[in-house]
Coordinates of C-alpha atoms and ligand atoms in Angstrom, one line a residue:
X1 CA 0.0 0.0 0.0
X2 CA 1.5 3.3 -0.9
X3 CA 1.1 6.3 1.4
X4 CA -1.2 9.2 0.4
X5 CA 0.2 12.5 -0.7
X6 CA 0.3 15.2 2.0
X7 CA -3.2 16.9 2.0
X8 CA -1.5 20.2 2.7
X9 CA 1.4 20.5 0.2
X10 CA 0.7 17.5 -2.0
X11 CA 4.2 16.2 -1.7
X12 CA 4.6 12.4 -1.7
X13 CA 7.3 11.9 1.0
X14 CA 4.7 11.0 3.7
X15 CA 5.7 8.4 6.2
X16 CA 3.7 6.6 8.8
X17 CA 4.2 6.9 12.6
X18 CA 1.7 4.8 14.5
X19 CA -1.7 6.0 13.6
X20 CA -0.4 9.2 12.0
X21 CA 1.0 10.1 8.6
X22 CA 3.7 12.8 8.7
X23 CA 4.8 14.9 5.9
X24 CA 8.5 15.8 6.3
X25 CA 8.2 18.6 3.7
X26 CA 5.8 20.8 5.6
X27 CA 5.5 19.1 8.9
X28 CA 1.8 18.3 8.5
X29 CA 0.5 15.4 10.5
X30 CA -2.8 13.7 9.9
X31 CA -4.6 10.6 11.0
X32 CA -3.9 7.4 9.1
X33 CA -7.3 5.9 9.8
X34 CA -9.5 8.6 8.3
X35 CA -8.7 10.8 5.3
X36 CA -10.3 13.9 6.7
X37 CA -8.3 16.3 8.9
X38 CA -10.8 16.6 11.8
X39 CA -8.8 16.0 14.9
X40 CA -10.4 13.8 17.6
X41 CA -9.6 13.9 21.3
X42 CA -10.4 10.7 23.2
X43 CA -10.6 10.0 26.9
X44 CA -8.8 7.2 28.7
X45 CA -11.2 4.5 27.4
X46 CA -11.7 5.8 23.9
X47 CA -14.8 8.0 24.2
X48 CA -14.7 11.0 22.0
X49 CA -14.6 14.3 24.0
X50 CA -16.2 17.5 22.8
X51 CA -16.6 21.0 24.2
X52 CA -19.1 21.1 27.1
X53 CA -18.6 17.5 28.1
X54 CA -18.3 16.5 31.8
X55 CA -15.5 14.2 32.7
X56 CA -14.3 12.4 35.8
X57 CA -10.6 12.3 36.8
X58 CA -9.4 8.7 36.9
X59 CA -6.3 9.1 38.9
X60 CA -4.8 11.4 41.5
X61 CA -3.1 14.4 39.8
X62 CA -0.4 16.5 41.3
X63 CA -1.0 20.2 40.9
X64 CA 1.9 22.6 40.7
X65 CA 1.8 25.0 43.6
X66 CA -0.8 23.1 45.5
X67 CA -0.2 20.6 48.3
X68 CA -3.5 18.9 47.5
X69 CA -3.7 16.6 44.5
X70 CA -6.8 16.5 42.3
X71 CA -8.4 13.3 43.6
X72 CA -9.5 10.4 41.5
X73 CA -13.2 10.7 40.9
X74 CA -13.2 14.5 40.8
X75 CA -16.0 15.6 38.4
X76 CA -15.0 18.3 35.9
X77 CA -17.9 20.1 34.1
X78 CA -17.9 21.9 30.8
X79 CA -14.5 21.1 29.5
X80 CA -13.1 22.7 26.4
X81 CA -11.1 20.5 24.0
X82 CA -7.9 21.8 22.6
X83 CA -7.2 20.2 19.3
X84 CA -3.8 21.8 18.7
X85 CA -2.4 21.5 22.2
X86 CA 1.5 21.8 22.0
X87 CA 1.8 19.0 24.5
X88 CA -0.8 16.3 25.5
X89 CA -2.7 18.6 27.9
X90 CA -5.6 18.8 25.5
X91 CA -8.4 19.7 27.9
X92 CA -9.0 23.2 29.2
X93 CA -11.3 23.2 32.3
X94 CA -12.1 24.7 35.7
X95 CA -11.9 22.5 38.8
X96 CA -13.6 23.5 42.0
X97 CA -11.0 24.4 44.6
X98 CA -8.2 24.5 42.0
X99 CA -9.4 27.0 39.3
X100 CA -8.6 27.0 35.6
X101 CA -6.2 24.3 34.4
X102 CA -5.3 22.0 31.6
X103 CA -5.6 18.3 31.8
X104 CA -4.5 15.4 29.7
X105 CA -7.3 13.5 28.0
X106 CA -5.6 10.3 29.1
X107 CA -6.4 10.9 32.7
X108 CA -10.1 11.5 32.4
X109 CA -13.2 9.5 31.5
X110 CA -16.4 10.9 30.0
X111 CA -19.0 11.3 32.8
Ligands
LIG201 ZN1 3.2 18.5 3.4

């Protein structure tokens, strides 16, 4: 199977890395499974997360500057999904007692 051309610059030097295709010419990355470019953020068990969802934290999380961790089971309402997060902190949310923060989608489960 030959790899598809880059949907962005149409060069054909794409290579595959896991579930991603990567174009070394322009740095574009896209999903190998689906041809479209809509990014998807999934929780720890594979549910797709979207803006406004409520999630539950599935493990204790240390918080910078706080002596109290965010406890497993903490409910987080009205998350905002960040599709182009520079690291894997792809959920923007507010947690009671902690304030605004970013979480990794891998540490939450859709409520
Ligand atoms: Zn490209």
